[in-house]
Structure formats: structure tokens, C-alpha cells
Amino acid sequence: MDVARIRRDFPILKRKVRGRPLVYLDNAATTQKPAAVIEAIRDYYSRYNANIHRGVHQLSEQATDGFEKSRELIRSFLGAGETREIVFVRGATEGINLVAQSLGRKFVSKGDEIVVTTMEHHSNIVPWQMLCEGTGAVLRVVPISDRGELELDSFDRLLSSKTRLVAVTHVSNALGTVNPIDVIVRHAHSAGAAVLVDGAQAVPHMKVDVKSLDCDFYVFSSHKVYGPTGIGVVYGKRRWLEEMPPYQGGGDMIASVTFEKTLYNRLPYKFEAGTPDIAGAIGLGAALEYVNHIGLGAIARHETDLLIHAAESLEEIDGVRLIGKAAERAAVVSFVVDGVHPHDLGTFLDQEGIAIRTGHHCAQPVMQRYGIPATARASFGMYNTKSEVDALAKGIRKAQEFFA
């Protein structure tokens, strides 16, 4: 993979921060955008900005074509069977809320159980807590090992005839752990439970095939996979989506309205009330085309090299401890440095032009599991290099000397 060539596609990587070349290692929070995505959004607003699905004029037809082309790109990207299984939302968080409220309203009642894991992002915990508070259902939590891997024996013991749904992240944003989704789905289905997968941290790093995984729902956010913010996707098996009631009411989600009764639109529009983020959807389509052009296989191999180099480089530094050492990991290194608070480290590295994330990463139960308040996290994308990893290691050593 020609990383130097790829880096030229990302305008922001040319800038300096604090007078130094930008070293951007916060890709788990959001990725940078290639020129192709920026241009696709500019092209929509400058040439064919119009609302979709309802206009009979040329601009509306072009906007609708661009919007629906992106839906088809997403279907192909996820390996879904049909575009009616692809619902546009604002992001993975809204996607999980959609499933929690819509599925929950019809299929979850008092005494039922929802299973999540200790390594979930808050967005895959709180919506289920809200559902449990509203229905009287019970939240069950799968523990993780010291290495940051799910305890599958405990997971199996939690499954029962009461389990309605298992909600699990594909890749942990705080640990980098890649979960065995195929095994989790198979065991959950054996217990009669549906499975929602939070794929926000997976789709930028690996090929996802929802048919092969056999999950019932899969959600992700555009901005984690080199697309714009404010747009995301819910994949849902058609049989579930057809049974689920609409999540929100408004324009475009209806077939007809009278004051006596409203008939809802067909899939996927039943779940897309109001004018969507048209430019965002088109930008997401451009991002997926870009990723497909580079190739997820090549991206995964490059990021694995970065991950290995980063883990080895940081572990060579006295006083640095990695948090999470699962056998299967994506391109995330979470760590603590003796005597240096993660926030102080992040601020110090910023002065060196190095952007990392510090804090609890919206995964406070993970921090509680390890008995720490926060970590520093370096997360990698297709445009990062080993020299940037070396810059991180050098910056950590300088920080240790500064705070000694």
C-alpha cells in the first residue's frame, strides 16, 4: 500500500499544529476526510442541492439518485441482501437508540433480559438501560478478562429463554479488542435472542459481511470510516424491520395521513422521518468508494503492522503499561504512564503536534474494570506511518522527563 500517495489525498495532513507537522493518532474518535469526500459534498451543494424523493424537477432527481446510490454502496459494503435493509440515521448512537426504542416497544416486556458487555461504549449501554427502565426488563453484563477479552463461558451462562437481545461491540474503542461476533451470534440465536452489533470501530479496519455474521442489526457511523459527521447506518434484517414500528414520525415516513389514521411508508423510508442529511449520505458513499479503492485487506495489513510496532515501541518504555492485550485487536493502543496523568500527557503531546485521545473514552465501565480513571489512546488509520509511531514514543519519553 502506497501510504505516501494516500496521505496526499488528505488535505488536513499537510497542516502544522503548534508549528510542527500534524501527527494525527485519534482515528477512533473520528477519521480525517480524503479530498474525494470533501469534493462530493461540495459538488452536491454547488451543482444539485435539492430535497429528495418528492421533487419532480431535475435537481431533486439528481439529489435522489445520489442519495440512493449511496444506499446501494452501503448495502454492497456490508454484504446486505437488499437496500431496504439499509436505514440512514445520524450515527451509530442514533441507530442503537432506534433499535432499542422500536424493537423494544414491540418485543421487550417486564422480566425480559438484554445482554451487553463490560467493554461497551456508553452509546451501547445507556439506550438499553433506558429501555429496561421503561419496560421492566433487566440488563445483564458479560465480564471481560484481564487481557480485555470477553468471558464467553459467562456469556453462555447469561443466555436464557428470557434473553431478547444481545448488544455487543464488534471492536472495543477503549481496548481495541475484536470480538468473535460469529460465535456470539450463533450462541445468542440458539437461545432465541436477536443480536445487535455496534460496528463503529470495525468498518474502517476490516471487511464486514452481515450475511456471513448472521447478525440481526449492525450499526456504524460515517465519520469513523473517512466520511462526514452526522450520518450513519442501521442494517437490519428485513423481517425485523418490517415488524418494528417507526421510531419517529414526520414527512417521508408515511404513505398517507388523515386525522383518523396514518399508513406508514415501505422500508427503509418508514424509519427516515424528515429531510435527511443528503450531503452527508452522498459523502459517506464517496468515502466507501475511496476505502474500496484502497482495499480493506491492504488497510488491515498496514494497520496491523502499525499496531505491532506501536505495542512493541511503547512496551520498551519503562513506566508505560498497555491496557488491553487481546489476541485479536484492531489498530488501537490504550495505555497509562506511571507518574503522568493521561490528560497531562495528551496536553504535552499536543505541544509536539501529536493528537491522541485521553480520558475514559465514553467507556467508563472499562476503566472501572481496570481500576483506573482514564487512559491515553493512540488509534491508527490507513494514512498513519511507523515514523508517526516513533514520534509518539519519543513524545512519551519527553513527557516522562518533563513530569519527573
XYZ file of C-alpha atoms in Angstrom:
404
model
C 0.000 0.000 0.000
C 1.398 3.388 -1.024
C 0.869 5.327 2.213
C 2.686 8.403 0.899
C 0.234 8.512 -2.018
C -2.731 8.074 0.329
C -1.532 10.866 2.599
C -1.603 13.278 -0.344
C -5.355 12.575 -0.643
C -5.987 14.021 2.834
C -5.572 17.813 2.775
C -5.522 18.227 6.551
C -2.387 16.101 6.870
C -0.432 18.888 5.176
C -1.044 21.345 8.010
C 1.079 22.026 11.061
C -0.046 22.046 14.695
C 1.877 24.106 17.241
C 4.394 24.743 14.486
C 5.058 21.044 13.930
C 3.806 18.564 11.313
C 0.487 17.089 12.399
C 0.678 13.532 13.757
C -2.963 12.503 13.939
C -3.483 9.417 16.111
C -7.103 9.940 17.203
C -8.835 7.952 14.475
C -11.073 6.014 16.856
C -12.706 9.353 17.709
C -13.014 10.435 14.084
C -11.036 9.923 10.901
C -9.809 12.618 8.554
C -11.509 13.049 5.182
C -9.993 12.483 1.752
C -10.394 15.096 -0.967
C -12.849 12.790 -2.766
C -15.308 13.071 0.139
C -14.852 16.818 0.517
C -15.375 17.268 -3.236
C -18.509 15.059 -3.290
C -20.125 17.245 -0.622
C -19.035 20.458 -2.357
C -20.360 19.123 -5.666
C -23.790 18.376 -4.184
C -24.175 21.836 -2.674
C -22.761 23.690 -5.669
C -24.459 21.746 -8.503
C -27.589 19.844 -7.464
C -28.681 20.841 -3.963
C -32.384 19.900 -3.624
C -34.640 17.813 -1.437
C -35.116 14.158 -2.290
C -37.916 11.712 -3.088
C -40.616 14.361 -3.536
C -39.481 16.853 -6.185
C -40.289 16.373 -9.874
C -37.576 18.757 -11.084
C -34.126 17.760 -12.329
C -32.186 18.872 -9.244
C -34.383 16.751 -6.985
C -33.989 13.770 -9.268
C -30.181 14.157 -9.239
C -30.112 14.532 -5.454
C -32.342 11.469 -5.054
C -30.116 9.471 -7.388
C -27.002 10.468 -5.421
C -28.658 9.665 -2.090
C -29.935 6.258 -3.202
C -26.645 5.429 -4.924
C -25.009 5.787 -1.529
C -27.548 3.418 -0.015
C -26.611 0.826 -2.628
C -22.890 1.378 -1.920
C -23.542 0.771 1.784
C -25.548 -2.371 1.013
C -22.668 -3.733 -1.010
C -20.079 -2.598 1.580
C -21.874 -4.558 4.327
C -22.866 -7.507 2.171
C -26.573 -6.935 2.878
C -29.126 -8.563 0.633
C -31.211 -5.540 -0.319
C -31.220 -1.757 0.062
C -34.472 -1.783 2.049
C -32.381 -3.217 4.906
C -30.211 -0.064 4.979
C -31.598 2.811 7.079
C -29.904 6.206 7.253
C -29.569 7.705 10.748
C -27.330 10.360 12.302
C -24.781 7.850 13.531
C -24.253 4.575 15.379
C -25.662 6.116 18.555
C -28.967 7.013 16.921
C -29.014 3.615 15.243
C -28.807 1.825 18.595
C -31.488 4.106 20.026
C -33.692 3.341 17.025
C -33.453 -0.397 17.605
C -33.797 -0.079 21.383
C -36.940 2.008 21.182
C -38.543 0.421 18.142
C -37.766 -3.229 18.759
C -38.160 -2.707 22.481
C -41.595 -1.178 22.126
C -42.935 -4.312 20.487
C -40.793 -7.222 21.621
C -39.464 -6.435 25.129
C -41.525 -6.536 28.307
C -41.151 -6.851 32.069
C -38.806 -9.633 33.140
C -37.132 -9.947 29.744
C -33.361 -9.586 29.615
C -30.935 -7.583 27.457
C -27.293 -8.707 27.417
C -24.431 -6.237 26.919
C -20.726 -6.477 27.746
C -18.342 -4.667 30.071
C -16.393 -3.254 27.113
C -19.315 -1.349 25.531
C -19.232 2.322 24.639
C -21.827 4.317 26.575
C -23.955 4.503 23.426
C -24.411 0.743 23.601
C -25.270 0.781 27.309
C -27.491 3.777 28.019
C -30.177 3.119 25.346
C -30.656 -0.370 26.782
C -30.806 0.972 30.343
C -33.498 3.402 29.179
C -35.395 0.537 27.569
C -35.143 -1.504 30.772
C -36.358 1.441 32.862
C -39.348 1.841 30.578
C -40.319 -1.818 30.286
C -39.160 -3.510 33.480
C -36.637 -5.597 31.529
C -33.274 -6.468 33.125
C -29.775 -5.632 31.884
C -27.176 -8.411 32.068
C -23.464 -7.726 31.614
C -20.787 -10.066 30.240
C -17.448 -9.629 32.098
C -14.055 -9.330 30.421
C -10.689 -10.855 31.299
C -7.527 -9.010 32.307
C -6.429 -9.229 28.660
C -9.603 -7.432 27.592
C -11.372 -10.413 26.057
C -14.986 -11.385 26.601
C -15.518 -14.273 29.010
C -17.555 -16.435 26.650
C -18.379 -19.032 29.314
C -20.012 -16.282 31.366
C -21.815 -15.075 28.248
C -23.280 -18.527 27.685
C -24.420 -18.705 31.301
C -26.213 -15.364 30.965
C -28.232 -16.532 27.966
C -31.674 -17.940 28.712
C -35.202 -18.055 27.381
C -35.615 -14.564 28.893
C -32.897 -13.057 26.680
C -34.494 -10.908 23.998
C -31.416 -9.245 22.591
C -27.615 -9.248 22.812
C -25.956 -5.887 22.097
C -22.199 -6.114 21.571
C -19.427 -4.074 20.043
C -17.512 -5.586 17.152
C -14.321 -3.729 18.170
C -13.776 -2.056 21.547
C -12.985 1.650 21.193
C -11.128 1.634 24.530
C -9.164 -1.622 24.193
C -9.067 -2.466 20.506
C -10.411 -5.958 21.220
C -12.039 -7.650 18.223
C -14.928 -9.759 19.435
C -15.874 -13.149 17.915
C -19.193 -11.921 16.545
C -19.939 -15.117 14.630
C -19.688 -17.167 17.834
C -21.731 -14.647 19.824
C -24.467 -14.590 17.178
C -24.615 -18.368 16.962
C -24.922 -18.805 20.716
C -27.446 -15.961 21.073
C -29.618 -17.334 18.302
C -29.541 -20.761 19.929
C -31.105 -19.095 22.969
C -33.701 -17.374 20.781
C -32.195 -13.884 21.137
C -31.573 -11.305 18.434
C -28.139 -9.639 18.123
C -27.218 -6.015 17.518
C -23.578 -5.304 16.637
C -22.024 -1.876 17.168
C -19.655 -1.736 14.226
C -18.484 1.861 14.607
C -14.881 0.800 15.319
C -14.860 -2.171 12.952
C -15.879 -0.964 9.487
C -12.776 1.261 8.973
C -10.443 -1.652 9.679
C -11.883 -4.913 8.367
C -14.273 -6.427 5.862
C -17.732 -6.842 7.366
C -20.306 -9.214 5.869
C -23.581 -9.081 7.743
C -24.908 -12.154 5.945
C -21.917 -14.207 6.997
C -22.079 -12.872 10.558
C -25.847 -13.517 10.562
C -26.388 -10.613 12.976
C -29.865 -9.123 13.121
C -28.713 -5.489 13.294
C -25.418 -3.771 12.507
C -24.791 -0.049 13.064
C -21.924 2.257 12.193
C -21.064 5.957 11.856
C -19.825 7.584 8.677
C -17.190 9.760 10.311
C -15.268 6.760 11.660
C -14.784 5.457 8.130
C -13.459 8.621 6.442
C -16.932 10.062 5.750
C -18.633 13.186 7.107
C -20.121 13.579 10.580
C -23.863 13.496 11.256
C -24.706 10.452 9.151
C -24.711 6.755 9.930
C -26.383 3.486 9.124
C -28.550 0.799 10.624
C -28.545 -2.523 8.816
C -31.470 -4.674 9.903
C -32.799 -7.961 8.640
C -35.933 -7.205 6.659
C -38.143 -9.477 8.741
C -37.248 -7.475 11.862
C -37.598 -4.046 10.252
C -40.992 -4.937 8.833
C -42.242 -5.974 12.269
C -40.825 -2.959 14.099
C -42.893 0.238 14.475
C -41.467 3.582 13.262
C -39.020 5.269 15.599
C -40.015 8.836 14.697
C -42.974 10.396 12.879
C -42.849 13.017 10.146
C -42.535 13.600 6.440
C -41.359 10.865 4.044
C -42.033 8.049 6.534
C -45.728 7.953 5.634
C -47.816 6.514 2.797
C -50.897 8.547 3.711
C -52.118 10.687 6.592
C -55.599 11.595 7.794
C -56.596 12.759 11.244
C -58.131 9.346 11.748
C -55.194 7.169 10.692
C -51.669 7.219 9.253
C -50.301 4.498 6.989
C -46.527 4.145 7.095
C -44.167 4.090 4.131
C -42.356 0.968 2.955
C -38.834 0.088 4.069
C -36.436 1.745 4.631
C -38.314 5.065 4.484
C -40.556 4.055 7.400
C -37.574 4.837 9.640
C -36.364 8.000 7.871
C -38.705 10.765 9.030
C -37.966 14.278 7.767
C -35.318 15.580 5.401
C -32.168 13.511 5.926
C -28.535 14.619 5.744
C -28.435 14.336 1.954
C -24.931 15.742 1.562
C -23.743 13.505 4.380
C -25.149 10.384 2.750
C -23.513 11.306 -0.557
C -20.243 11.996 1.259
C -20.469 8.619 3.001
C -20.906 6.948 -0.368
C -17.775 8.709 -1.620
C -15.884 7.570 1.491
C -16.826 3.934 0.955
C -15.806 4.154 -2.691
C -12.446 5.530 -1.545
C -11.985 2.749 1.025
C -12.944 0.131 -1.561
C -10.414 1.636 -3.961
C -7.609 1.291 -1.399
C -8.874 -2.120 -0.279
C -9.787 -3.168 3.257
C -7.355 -6.073 3.071
C -4.437 -3.757 2.384
C -5.639 -1.318 5.052
C -5.899 -4.108 7.632
C -2.378 -5.385 6.889
C -0.903 -1.893 7.142
C -2.721 -1.130 10.386
C -1.663 -4.462 11.891
C 1.965 -3.539 11.186
C 1.393 -0.189 12.903
C -0.294 -1.846 15.881
C 2.565 -4.309 16.391
C 5.153 -1.557 16.039
C 3.268 0.685 18.460
C 2.792 -2.024 21.091
C 6.468 -3.022 20.928
C 7.684 0.594 20.978
C 5.562 1.617 23.945
C 6.312 -1.506 25.966
C 10.023 -0.733 25.654
C 9.438 2.449 27.667
C 9.794 1.994 31.418
C 6.641 3.031 33.245
C 4.271 2.505 30.302
C 1.562 -0.125 30.712
C -0.782 -1.206 27.945
C -4.444 -1.649 28.868
C -5.930 -4.484 26.851
C -3.872 -7.197 25.202
C -6.475 -9.316 23.474
C -5.247 -11.857 20.949
C -7.456 -10.252 18.281
C -7.085 -6.473 18.213
C -7.710 -3.606 15.870
C -5.434 -0.588 15.488
C -5.891 0.859 18.978
C -3.294 1.134 21.736
C -4.603 2.196 25.126
C -2.036 2.841 27.845
C -1.125 4.564 31.094
C 2.197 6.133 32.067
C 3.389 5.978 35.673
C 3.505 9.438 37.232
C 1.856 11.207 34.299
C -1.905 11.717 34.189
C -3.343 10.871 30.758
C -4.742 14.409 30.360
C -1.315 15.906 31.115
C 0.266 13.529 28.628
C -2.273 14.459 25.929
C -1.665 18.171 26.507
C 2.104 17.689 26.411
C 1.952 15.670 23.185
C -0.259 18.317 21.606
C 2.624 20.751 22.011
C 4.630 18.308 19.886
C 1.928 18.286 17.188
C 0.730 14.806 18.217
C -3.025 14.303 18.610
C -4.138 11.404 20.809
C -7.250 10.867 22.927
C -7.208 10.821 26.724
C -9.970 10.101 29.217
C -12.478 7.304 29.717
C -13.374 7.196 26.001
C -17.113 7.088 26.816
C -16.454 3.620 28.238
C -16.392 4.217 31.978
C -17.181 0.564 32.875
C -13.933 -0.422 31.126
C -11.989 2.000 33.300
C -13.775 0.685 36.391
C -12.875 -2.879 35.346
C -9.167 -1.988 35.389
C -9.361 0.307 38.423
C -8.116 3.382 36.576
C -9.775 6.748 35.872
C -8.548 7.144 32.318
C -6.075 6.045 29.658
C -4.176 7.617 26.809
C -5.181 6.148 23.464
C -3.424 6.149 20.120
C -5.582 4.865 17.271
C -4.434 4.427 13.702
C -5.852 4.853 10.230
C -4.731 3.982 6.740
C -2.629 7.175 6.419
C -0.515 6.719 9.561
C 3.120 5.678 9.414
C 5.702 3.959 11.589
C 7.604 7.241 11.831
C 4.488 8.739 13.474
C 4.503 5.859 15.970
C 8.154 6.661 16.639
C 7.212 10.307 17.191
C 4.630 9.174 19.755
C 7.166 7.058 21.634
C 9.673 9.928 21.599
C 6.989 12.313 22.858
C 6.108 9.986 25.746
C 9.760 9.829 26.816
C 9.981 13.619 26.732
C 6.817 13.851 28.818
C 8.259 11.475 31.403
C 11.349 13.682 31.720
C 9.202 16.833 31.941
C 6.897 15.496 34.661
C 9.636 13.657 36.615
